[in-house]
Short mmCIF file of C-alpha atoms and ligand atoms in Angstrom, two decimals:
data_model
loop_
_atom_site.label_atom_id
_atom_site.label_comp_id
_atom_site.label_asym_id
_atom_site.label_seq_id
_atom_site.Cartn_x
_atom_site.Cartn_y
_atom_site.Cartn_z
CA MET A 1 89.36 126.02 74.06
CA THR A 2 92.72 126.05 75.47
CA GLN A 3 96.00 124.64 73.85
CA ASN A 4 98.73 124.72 75.52
CA THR A 5 101.40 124.32 73.42
CA GLU A 6 103.95 123.14 76.12
CA LEU A 7 104.93 118.94 75.39
CA TRP A 8 105.48 117.00 78.07
CA ASP A 9 107.10 113.88 78.59
CA VAL A 10 105.10 112.30 80.51
CA ILE A 11 101.66 113.22 81.89
CA VAL A 12 99.57 110.67 84.69
CA VAL A 13 96.37 111.23 85.15
CA GLY A 14 94.94 110.37 88.88
CA GLY A 15 97.14 111.16 91.70
CA GLY A 16 96.19 108.23 94.48
CA ALA A 17 98.61 104.94 94.73
CA ALA A 18 98.81 104.16 91.55
CA GLY A 19 99.96 107.25 89.85
CA MET A 20 101.51 108.78 92.75
CA MET A 21 103.67 105.91 92.31
CA THR A 22 105.08 105.94 88.25
CA ALA A 23 104.92 109.45 87.86
CA GLY A 24 107.58 109.17 90.91
CA VAL A 25 109.06 106.81 88.73
CA ALA A 26 108.88 108.57 85.35
CA ALA A 27 110.47 111.54 86.91
CA LYS A 28 113.81 109.21 88.19
CA ASN A 29 114.32 108.23 85.11
CA GLY A 30 114.63 111.56 83.55
CA ALA A 31 110.81 112.42 82.08
CA LYS A 32 109.46 115.62 82.69
CA VAL A 33 105.95 114.75 83.76
CA LEU A 34 102.49 115.87 84.84
CA LEU A 35 100.81 115.03 87.57
CA LEU A 36 96.67 115.33 87.07
CA GLU A 37 94.36 115.48 90.06
CA LYS A 38 90.80 116.01 90.21
CA ASN A 39 91.00 116.57 94.27
CA ASP A 40 92.03 119.18 95.75
CA THR A 41 94.47 117.00 97.68
CA LEU A 42 96.48 113.71 96.93
CA GLY A 43 96.09 110.02 97.61
CA LYS A 44 93.01 110.34 99.35
CA LYS A 45 92.43 106.57 99.29
CA LEU A 46 95.64 105.31 99.73
CA LEU A 47 94.65 108.14 103.44
CA ILE A 48 91.60 105.18 104.24
CA SER A 49 93.29 102.24 103.20
CA GLY A 50 94.41 99.88 106.10
CA GLY A 51 91.57 101.21 108.65
CA GLY A 52 94.50 104.48 108.30
CA ARG A 53 96.84 102.21 108.78
CA CYS A 54 98.07 101.50 105.25
CA ASN A 55 98.90 97.67 104.90
CA VAL A 56 101.47 98.62 102.49
CA THR A 57 102.50 95.27 100.75
CA ASN A 58 102.12 91.48 101.43
CA ALA A 59 105.73 89.98 102.88
CA GLU A 60 105.86 87.64 100.36
CA PHE A 61 109.48 87.34 99.05
CA ASP A 62 108.44 84.41 96.79
CA THR A 63 107.07 86.00 94.01
CA ARG A 64 105.16 82.59 92.59
CA THR A 65 103.56 82.56 95.60
CA LEU A 66 102.71 85.95 95.69
CA LEU A 67 101.62 85.73 92.16
CA ALA A 68 98.70 82.95 92.77
CA LYS A 69 96.87 85.36 95.03
CA TYR A 70 96.23 87.19 91.55
CA LYS A 71 94.52 84.10 91.06
CA SER A 72 93.75 83.59 87.11
CA SER A 73 95.71 87.16 86.37
CA ASP A 74 99.05 85.77 87.77
CA LYS A 75 100.70 84.77 84.44
CA PHE A 76 100.40 88.31 83.20
CA LEU A 77 101.65 90.06 86.05
CA ALA A 78 104.67 87.45 85.71
CA SER A 79 106.75 90.05 83.92
CA SER A 80 105.71 92.76 86.07
CA PHE A 81 106.39 91.33 89.37
CA ALA A 82 109.74 89.99 87.71
CA GLN A 83 110.76 93.52 88.05
CA PHE A 84 109.34 95.30 91.31
CA ASN A 85 107.56 92.33 93.51
CA ALA A 86 107.39 92.54 97.29
CA THR A 87 110.57 92.35 98.16
CA GLN A 88 110.95 95.98 96.08
CA SER A 89 108.10 98.08 97.47
CA ILE A 90 109.26 97.41 101.14
CA GLU A 91 112.96 98.25 99.98
CA PHE A 92 111.34 101.28 98.49
CA PHE A 93 109.54 102.63 101.90
CA ASN A 94 112.43 101.48 104.16
CA SER A 95 114.90 103.22 102.14
CA ARG A 96 113.09 106.03 101.83
CA GLY A 97 113.15 106.00 105.70
CA MET A 98 109.96 104.28 106.07
CA PRO A 99 110.38 101.33 108.30
CA THR A 100 107.63 98.20 107.91
CA VAL A 101 106.45 96.14 110.27
CA VAL A 102 105.00 92.24 109.28
CA GLU A 103 101.91 91.28 111.34
CA ASP A 104 99.58 88.77 110.67
CA LEU A 105 99.37 86.74 107.30
CA LYS A 106 102.49 88.84 106.41
CA ARG A 107 100.81 91.79 105.95
CA ALA A 108 102.97 94.98 106.06
CA PHE A 109 102.63 98.11 107.00
CA PRO A 110 104.09 101.44 107.95
CA ALA A 111 106.05 100.79 111.34
CA SER A 112 104.27 104.64 112.41
CA HIS A 113 100.91 102.39 111.82
CA LYS A 114 99.81 105.92 109.66
CA SER A 115 98.81 105.58 105.93
CA GLN A 116 100.52 109.38 106.17
CA SER A 117 103.87 108.21 106.20
CA VAL A 118 103.61 106.37 102.70
CA TRP A 119 101.65 108.68 101.47
CA ASP A 120 104.99 111.82 102.82
CA VAL A 121 107.32 108.83 101.20
CA LEU A 122 106.01 108.86 97.67
CA PHE A 123 105.12 112.40 97.81
CA LYS A 124 108.27 113.06 98.37
CA GLU A 125 109.81 111.56 95.60
CA MET A 126 107.81 113.47 92.92
CA ASN A 127 109.32 116.63 94.93
CA THR A 128 112.59 115.39 94.52
CA TYR A 129 111.80 114.70 90.49
CA GLY A 130 110.73 117.51 89.59
CA VAL A 131 106.96 116.17 89.19
CA GLU A 132 104.35 119.19 88.02
CA VAL A 133 102.04 118.01 89.86
CA ARG A 134 97.59 120.51 89.10
CA SER A 135 94.98 119.06 92.06
CA GLN A 136 91.92 119.73 90.73
CA SER A 137 91.98 119.22 87.59
CA PRO A 138 89.93 116.14 86.07
CA ALA A 139 91.15 115.60 83.10
CA LEU A 140 87.24 114.08 80.50
CA PHE A 141 89.41 112.85 76.81
CA LEU A 142 91.46 111.50 75.65
CA GLU A 143 91.87 112.82 72.24
CA ARG A 144 93.70 110.21 69.62
CA SER A 145 95.01 110.07 66.06
CA ASP A 146 97.03 107.04 63.89
CA GLY A 147 96.62 104.82 66.63
CA ALA A 148 97.96 106.71 69.25
CA ILE A 149 96.84 109.58 72.17
CA SER A 150 97.25 112.85 71.09
CA GLY A 151 96.52 114.99 74.25
CA ILE A 152 94.02 114.67 76.68
CA LYS A 153 91.07 117.59 77.49
CA LEU A 154 90.30 118.31 80.74
CA ALA A 155 87.52 119.43 82.29
CA ASP A 156 87.74 123.27 81.83
CA GLY A 157 88.50 122.82 77.74
CA THR A 158 92.21 122.82 78.50
CA ILE A 159 94.21 120.44 76.23
CA LEU A 160 97.48 119.17 77.25
CA ARG A 161 99.93 116.60 74.98
CA ALA A 162 102.35 114.22 76.02
CA ARG A 163 104.49 111.39 73.96
CA SER A 164 103.06 109.58 76.62
CA TYR A 165 99.29 108.93 78.57
CA ILE A 166 99.65 107.15 82.41
CA LEU A 167 96.15 106.30 83.10
CA ALA A 168 96.09 105.55 86.51
CA THR A 169 92.64 107.19 87.76
CA GLY A 170 91.25 104.06 90.09
CA GLY A 171 88.24 102.09 89.45
CA LEU A 172 85.07 102.64 91.28
CA SER A 173 84.85 102.01 95.18
CA HIS A 174 84.66 104.48 97.94
CA PRO A 175 83.38 107.26 95.45
CA GLU A 176 83.99 110.11 97.94
CA THR A 177 88.28 109.75 97.16
CA GLY A 178 88.08 110.79 93.37
CA SER A 179 87.40 106.80 91.99
CA THR A 180 84.22 107.63 90.01
CA GLY A 181 84.96 105.61 86.67
CA ASP A 182 86.71 108.56 84.82
CA GLY A 183 89.52 106.80 83.55
CA PHE A 184 86.61 103.54 82.31
CA LYS A 185 84.51 106.12 80.61
CA MET A 186 87.76 107.65 79.04
CA LEU A 187 89.14 104.61 78.02
CA GLY A 188 85.74 102.98 76.70
CA THR A 189 85.25 106.09 74.42
CA ILE A 190 88.14 105.09 72.50
CA GLY A 191 87.85 101.94 72.08
CA HIS A 192 88.84 99.99 75.21
CA THR A 193 86.70 97.19 76.74
CA ILE A 194 85.33 97.57 80.14
CA ASN A 195 84.37 94.42 81.72
CA PRO A 196 81.25 95.60 84.31
CA ALA A 197 82.11 96.23 87.90
CA ASN A 198 81.54 94.66 91.25
CA ALA A 199 81.94 95.29 94.41
CA ALA A 200 84.30 92.26 95.26
CA LEU A 201 85.75 92.74 98.47
CA VAL A 202 82.75 93.85 100.27
CA PRO A 203 81.63 94.69 103.60
CA VAL A 204 78.46 92.63 104.27
CA ALA A 205 74.93 93.71 106.49
CA VAL A 206 73.50 91.34 108.95
CA ARG A 207 69.85 91.03 110.21
CA GLU A 208 70.57 90.88 113.98
CA PRO A 209 69.56 94.22 114.98
CA TRP A 210 71.75 94.18 118.32
CA ILE A 211 74.84 94.13 115.67
CA GLN A 212 75.34 98.21 115.88
CA GLU A 213 76.58 97.53 119.66
CA LEU A 214 78.97 95.35 118.31
CA ALA A 215 80.71 98.60 115.82
CA GLY A 216 84.13 98.76 116.21
CA ILE A 217 84.97 95.48 118.38
CA SER A 218 87.67 93.23 115.92
CA LEU A 219 88.87 90.07 116.23
CA GLN A 220 92.13 88.51 115.28
CA ASP A 221 91.60 85.38 114.34
CA CYS A 222 88.15 83.76 113.95
CA LYS A 223 87.02 80.52 111.90
CA ILE A 224 84.22 81.79 109.48
CA SER A 225 81.23 79.25 108.19
CA LEU A 226 79.19 79.90 105.63
CA PHE A 227 76.07 77.57 105.46
CA GLN A 228 72.90 77.87 102.88
CA PHE A 229 69.57 76.54 104.18
CA GLU A 230 71.65 74.77 107.09
CA GLN A 231 73.71 73.33 104.58
CA LYS A 232 77.56 74.23 105.67
CA VAL A 233 79.11 75.62 102.46
CA HIS A 234 82.45 77.71 102.53
CA THR A 235 85.13 77.68 105.64
CA SER A 236 88.09 79.76 105.95
CA ARG A 237 89.87 81.46 108.89
CA GLY A 238 90.49 85.12 109.38
CA LYS A 239 90.23 88.76 111.50
CA VAL A 240 86.12 90.01 111.78
CA LEU A 241 85.13 93.31 112.02
CA PHE A 242 81.95 94.89 113.78
CA THR A 243 80.60 97.62 111.95
CA HIS A 244 77.07 99.16 112.75
CA VAL A 245 75.38 97.02 110.08
CA GLY A 246 77.30 93.75 109.94
CA LEU A 247 80.23 92.19 109.09
CA SER A 248 83.67 93.22 108.06
CA GLY A 249 87.47 93.10 108.39
CA PRO A 250 90.04 90.75 105.92
CA GLY A 251 88.35 87.33 106.99
CA ILE A 252 84.82 88.58 105.65
CA LEU A 253 86.00 90.61 102.73
CA ASN A 254 88.25 87.64 101.54
CA SER A 255 84.50 85.59 101.99
CA SER A 256 82.28 88.52 99.87
CA SER A 257 82.65 86.92 96.51
CA THR A 258 81.34 83.65 97.99
CA ILE A 259 79.07 85.40 100.13
CA GLY A 260 77.45 87.04 97.10
CA SER A 261 77.14 84.03 94.85
CA LEU A 262 75.00 82.36 97.18
CA ILE A 263 72.72 85.42 98.16
CA PRO A 264 70.20 84.38 95.01
CA ASN A 265 70.11 81.53 95.68
CA GLY A 266 68.31 82.26 99.70
CA ASP A 267 68.98 81.95 102.75
CA VAL A 268 72.40 82.70 103.68
CA ARG A 269 74.03 82.21 107.22
CA ILE A 270 77.52 83.39 108.65
CA GLU A 271 78.63 81.58 111.46
CA LEU A 272 81.78 82.82 113.82
CA ASP A 273 84.07 80.30 116.09
CA LEU A 274 85.08 82.39 118.07
CA LEU A 275 88.02 80.53 119.30
CA PRO A 276 88.89 78.73 117.27
CA GLN A 277 91.92 77.05 119.02
CA PHE A 278 89.81 75.51 121.40
CA ASP A 279 87.94 71.76 120.83
CA TYR A 280 84.55 71.64 122.82
CA GLY A 281 86.94 69.33 125.24
CA THR A 282 89.27 72.32 125.87
CA LEU A 283 86.98 75.24 126.17
CA ASN A 284 84.84 73.66 128.48
CA THR A 285 87.56 72.81 130.68
CA HIS A 286 89.90 75.82 130.34
CA LEU A 287 85.90 77.91 131.05
CA GLN A 288 85.78 75.67 134.17
CA GLU A 289 89.32 76.98 135.04
CA ILE A 290 87.84 80.74 134.56
CA PHE A 291 84.67 80.10 136.69
CA LYS A 292 87.34 78.37 139.91
CA ILE A 293 89.56 81.56 139.56
CA ASN A 294 86.70 84.04 139.20
CA HIS A 295 84.41 81.82 141.79
CA VAL A 296 82.88 85.08 143.63
CA LYS A 297 83.27 87.66 140.52
CA LYS A 298 80.19 88.12 138.35
CA ILE A 299 80.23 86.17 135.21
CA GLN A 300 80.35 89.43 132.88
CA ASN A 301 83.34 90.58 134.25
CA SER A 302 85.22 86.82 134.16
CA LEU A 303 85.39 86.70 130.04
CA SER A 304 86.85 89.50 128.58
CA ASP A 305 89.99 87.34 128.66
CA LEU A 306 88.40 84.54 126.05
CA ILE A 307 86.70 87.52 124.24
CA PRO A 308 86.92 91.64 123.73
CA ARG A 309 85.09 92.89 126.08
CA GLY A 310 81.87 94.43 123.88
CA LEU A 311 80.72 90.69 122.87
CA VAL A 312 80.35 89.70 126.72
CA SER A 313 76.60 91.12 126.71
CA ILE A 314 75.63 89.73 123.62
CA ILE A 315 77.58 86.32 124.44
CA LEU A 316 75.51 85.59 127.54
CA THR A 317 72.26 86.83 126.36
CA LEU A 318 72.36 84.03 123.32
CA SER A 319 73.23 81.86 126.24
CA LYS A 320 70.72 82.91 127.95
CA ILE A 321 72.76 83.30 131.37
CA ASP A 322 72.28 86.10 133.54
CA PRO A 323 75.18 88.75 133.23
CA ASP A 324 74.50 89.36 137.14
CA THR A 325 75.55 85.17 137.79
CA ALA A 326 78.21 84.67 140.02
CA CYS A 327 81.20 82.28 138.66
CA ASN A 328 80.00 79.73 140.67
CA SER A 329 76.64 79.56 140.11
CA ILE A 330 77.18 78.96 136.90
CA THR A 331 75.52 75.13 136.57
CA ARG A 332 77.17 72.73 133.61
CA ASP A 333 73.75 72.81 131.00
CA GLN A 334 74.93 77.07 130.99
CA ARG A 335 78.55 76.36 130.51
CA ILE A 336 78.18 74.14 127.93
CA THR A 337 75.74 76.17 126.28
CA LEU A 338 77.90 79.22 126.38
CA GLY A 339 80.42 76.96 124.61
CA LYS A 340 78.11 76.47 122.01
CA SER A 341 77.23 80.45 121.52
CA LEU A 342 81.23 81.23 121.51
CA LYS A 343 81.79 78.53 118.61
CA HIS A 344 78.56 79.16 116.28
CA PHE A 345 78.58 82.62 117.02
CA SER A 346 76.04 83.94 113.94
CA PHE A 347 74.35 85.90 111.88
CA GLN A 348 71.83 85.78 109.21
CA VAL A 349 72.99 87.56 105.97
CA LEU A 350 70.61 89.79 104.33
CA HIS A 351 73.61 91.79 101.45
CA LEU A 352 76.86 92.78 100.68
CA LEU A 353 77.02 97.01 100.38
CA GLY A 354 77.56 98.74 97.65
CA THR A 355 80.38 98.77 95.55
CA ASP A 356 80.79 102.52 96.97
CA LYS A 357 81.56 100.69 100.01
CA ALA A 358 83.86 97.88 98.81
CA VAL A 359 87.92 97.85 99.04
CA ILE A 360 87.73 96.46 95.79
CA THR A 361 85.60 96.24 92.61
CA SER A 362 85.84 93.79 90.42
CA GLY A 363 86.16 94.49 86.05
CA GLY A 364 88.01 97.39 84.18
CA VAL A 365 90.06 96.81 81.76
CA PRO A 366 90.92 93.12 80.33
CA LEU A 367 94.39 92.22 80.43
CA THR A 368 94.23 91.04 77.02
CA GLU A 369 94.77 94.72 75.62
CA VAL A 370 97.44 95.13 78.00
CA ASP A 371 101.38 94.48 78.05
CA THR A 372 102.20 92.32 80.24
CA LYS A 373 105.85 93.97 80.44
CA ASN A 374 105.15 97.58 81.02
CA MET A 375 100.56 97.67 81.36
CA ARG A 376 100.63 99.80 77.90
CA SER A 377 97.72 99.75 75.66
CA LYS A 378 98.04 97.19 73.12
CA LEU A 379 95.28 99.39 71.18
CA PHE A 380 97.07 102.80 71.39
CA SER A 381 101.10 102.95 71.49
CA ASN A 382 101.43 105.43 74.06
CA ILE A 383 99.06 105.13 77.06
CA TYR A 384 99.78 103.01 80.07
CA ILE A 385 96.52 101.65 82.36
CA ILE A 386 97.65 100.66 85.88
CA GLY A 387 96.26 100.21 88.91
CA ASP A 388 92.78 99.50 90.10
CA LEU A 389 91.74 100.18 86.47
CA LEU A 390 93.08 96.72 86.19
CA ASP A 391 90.83 93.65 85.69
CA ILE A 392 92.82 91.65 88.25
CA ASP A 393 90.94 90.08 91.29
CA ARG A 394 93.12 89.43 94.63
CA PRO A 395 92.52 89.12 97.91
CA SER A 396 92.74 91.39 100.73
CA GLY A 397 96.45 91.74 102.21
CA GLY A 398 98.26 94.31 100.40
CA TYR A 399 97.92 92.59 97.37
CA SER A 400 95.62 95.64 96.15
CA LEU A 401 98.51 98.66 97.26
CA GLN A 402 101.13 96.11 95.69
CA LEU A 403 99.47 96.19 92.29
CA CYS A 404 99.92 99.72 92.12
CA TRP A 405 103.91 99.59 92.86
CA THR A 406 104.10 97.16 90.32
CA THR A 407 101.87 98.30 87.63
CA GLY A 408 102.76 102.02 88.52
CA TYR A 409 106.76 100.90 88.24
CA VAL A 410 106.95 98.94 85.12
CA ALA A 411 104.61 102.16 83.56
CA GLY A 412 106.58 104.70 84.79
CA LEU A 413 109.58 103.20 83.75
CA ALA A 414 108.12 102.80 79.81
CA ALA A 415 107.03 105.72 79.92
CA ALA A 416 110.10 107.28 80.90
CA ASN A 417 111.88 106.00 78.23
CA ASN A 418 109.60 106.69 75.73
CA LYS A 419 110.43 110.22 75.45
CA SER A 420 113.40 110.63 73.02
CA ASP A 421 110.39 108.46 70.63
C1 FAD B 1 88.53 101.50 102.61
C2 FAD B 1 89.51 100.94 102.27
C3 FAD B 1 90.93 100.09 102.60
C4 FAD B 1 91.72 99.64 101.66
N1 FAD B 1 92.50 99.28 102.37
C5 FAD B 1 94.11 99.23 101.90
C6 FAD B 1 94.96 98.01 102.38
O1 FAD B 1 94.87 98.43 103.21
N2 FAD B 1 95.63 97.35 102.08
C7 FAD B 1 95.46 97.14 100.05
O2 FAD B 1 96.86 96.42 99.32
N3 FAD B 1 94.72 97.65 99.33
C8 FAD B 1 93.92 98.61 100.52
N4 FAD B 1 92.55 99.12 99.78
C9 FAD B 1 92.60 99.73 98.29
C10 FAD B 1 93.43 100.19 97.83
O3 FAD B 1 93.61 101.41 98.75
C11 FAD B 1 93.37 100.60 96.21
O4 FAD B 1 93.80 99.19 95.25
C12 FAD B 1 94.85 101.76 96.07
O5 FAD B 1 94.59 102.86 96.55
C13 FAD B 1 94.32 102.15 94.32
O6 FAD B 1 94.62 103.18 93.82
P1 FAD B 1 94.64 104.23 92.79
O7 FAD B 1 95.67 104.49 92.59
O8 FAD B 1 94.76 102.73 91.74
O9 FAD B 1 93.30 104.58 92.25
P2 FAD B 1 92.82 105.41 93.18
O10 FAD B 1 93.21 105.53 94.56
O11 FAD B 1 91.06 105.40 93.27
O12 FAD B 1 93.71 107.14 93.28
C14 FAD B 1 92.83 107.45 91.43
C15 FAD B 1 92.83 108.76 91.53
O13 FAD B 1 92.64 109.10 90.58
C16 FAD B 1 91.81 111.06 90.37
N5 FAD B 1 91.18 110.70 89.06
C17 FAD B 1 89.66 110.10 88.76
N6 FAD B 1 89.44 110.47 88.00
C18 FAD B 1 90.38 111.42 86.96
C19 FAD B 1 89.81 112.29 86.73
N7 FAD B 1 88.49 112.55 85.48
N8 FAD B 1 91.16 113.53 86.49
C20 FAD B 1 91.74 113.75 87.15
N9 FAD B 1 91.68 112.49 88.82
C21 FAD B 1 91.41 111.59 88.56
C22 FAD B 1 91.06 110.02 91.77
O14 FAD B 1 90.82 111.58 92.02
C23 FAD B 1 92.25 109.86 92.88
O15 FAD B 1 92.79 110.86 93.50
C24 FAD B 1 91.93 99.46 100.21
C25 FAD B 1 90.50 100.56 99.61
C26 FAD B 1 90.11 100.70 100.93
C27 FAD B 1 88.36 101.48 99.72
#
């Protein structure tokens, strides 16, 4: 066992979004900071976030409305969001040379459309203020004495000491990025409660074998209806992405907990209305116009203004229409059937994918064990718990990374201010 005599002001464990943010904040506020990361590189999950584009926050500038997205955690988060909210997040990145663009549902992305831009800002900030980063340094165990953490033991036996510790080791989703639940184990061992993890925002596997042919196609705005034993039980709207095994995208992810609660009762079906902007009457008229304009064209070449080209073949198959039929030969009945297929694109649910494929996992450290102002543990006076480690339910749309920025900011600031305790 190697005893390291160096005393840090703050040791951050975990170099994901929350850990990088908090390390930069603590260092900027005068603390001598060490960041420990078990991977050879930082921020692997950050880089795959938002399909590599990183939905960096939700540009909802009314903090009350933003907080409501965190459901029952809204009151707990009020104090920290008063210190660092979506306005501050956007300002943080903009002022460090990363402009942002806001898309539908107020989702904010780097203007470069690359997660790497977010990573670059966080890394540069740490560098500017002298954070020491040690990669390939998995933390194993927290030592405690007299109601405080007295050291952290690494897998190689080294023991490191600091005045404050910030745990940012993430949850359990996409373990290949490094989030394998180590923080839950470390905190559980020293007496924190760990609420069991379940996949929270998670894609859905469906029965239709042809789904794999649709992989990669996305629909910006679908109406999503959930049926149990042919009874409609839930309706929402959002973006849908087809995968090799089923459905994903923000609209599906946000319905996944409802789908998960229906599955144990039996038969669950998802129905997509591909053209929610049209009712049946207007869709029928619209199809008539399309067929008139394209009267000599084959129907398979005439629908791509309406739906993505990759969906045309399956929609025509489901409508029992030969794709080579000329538009001027389409009968009224065929047109009505086609309209129905477009508004009732149906999938039989098999199961939710596992926690490993989830965007976030539910569960983690209950908020009752954490100080609302700064994420400090209520059990130990010098450890802070941030990011995906906290048990906070939220939808898809930039709310998870906002949580990393907010909890990272308040913990980094508080831990830095602890330095001369
Ligand atoms: C596919 C996907 C897409 C997503 N897209 C978005 C999006 O667009 N917008 C959004 O808001 N959210 C998104 N999320 C969620 C968001 O990425 C996470 O909420 C966020 O990255 C969590 O950050 P974190 O720092 O808490 O944890 P993590 O990013 O999981 O980082 C934890 C870090 O700790 C390290 N670590 C773990 N154990 C140890 C140990 N023992 N010692 C040292 N280091 C350790 C890990 O290697 C890792 O680097 C997405 C998630 C996924 C999986």
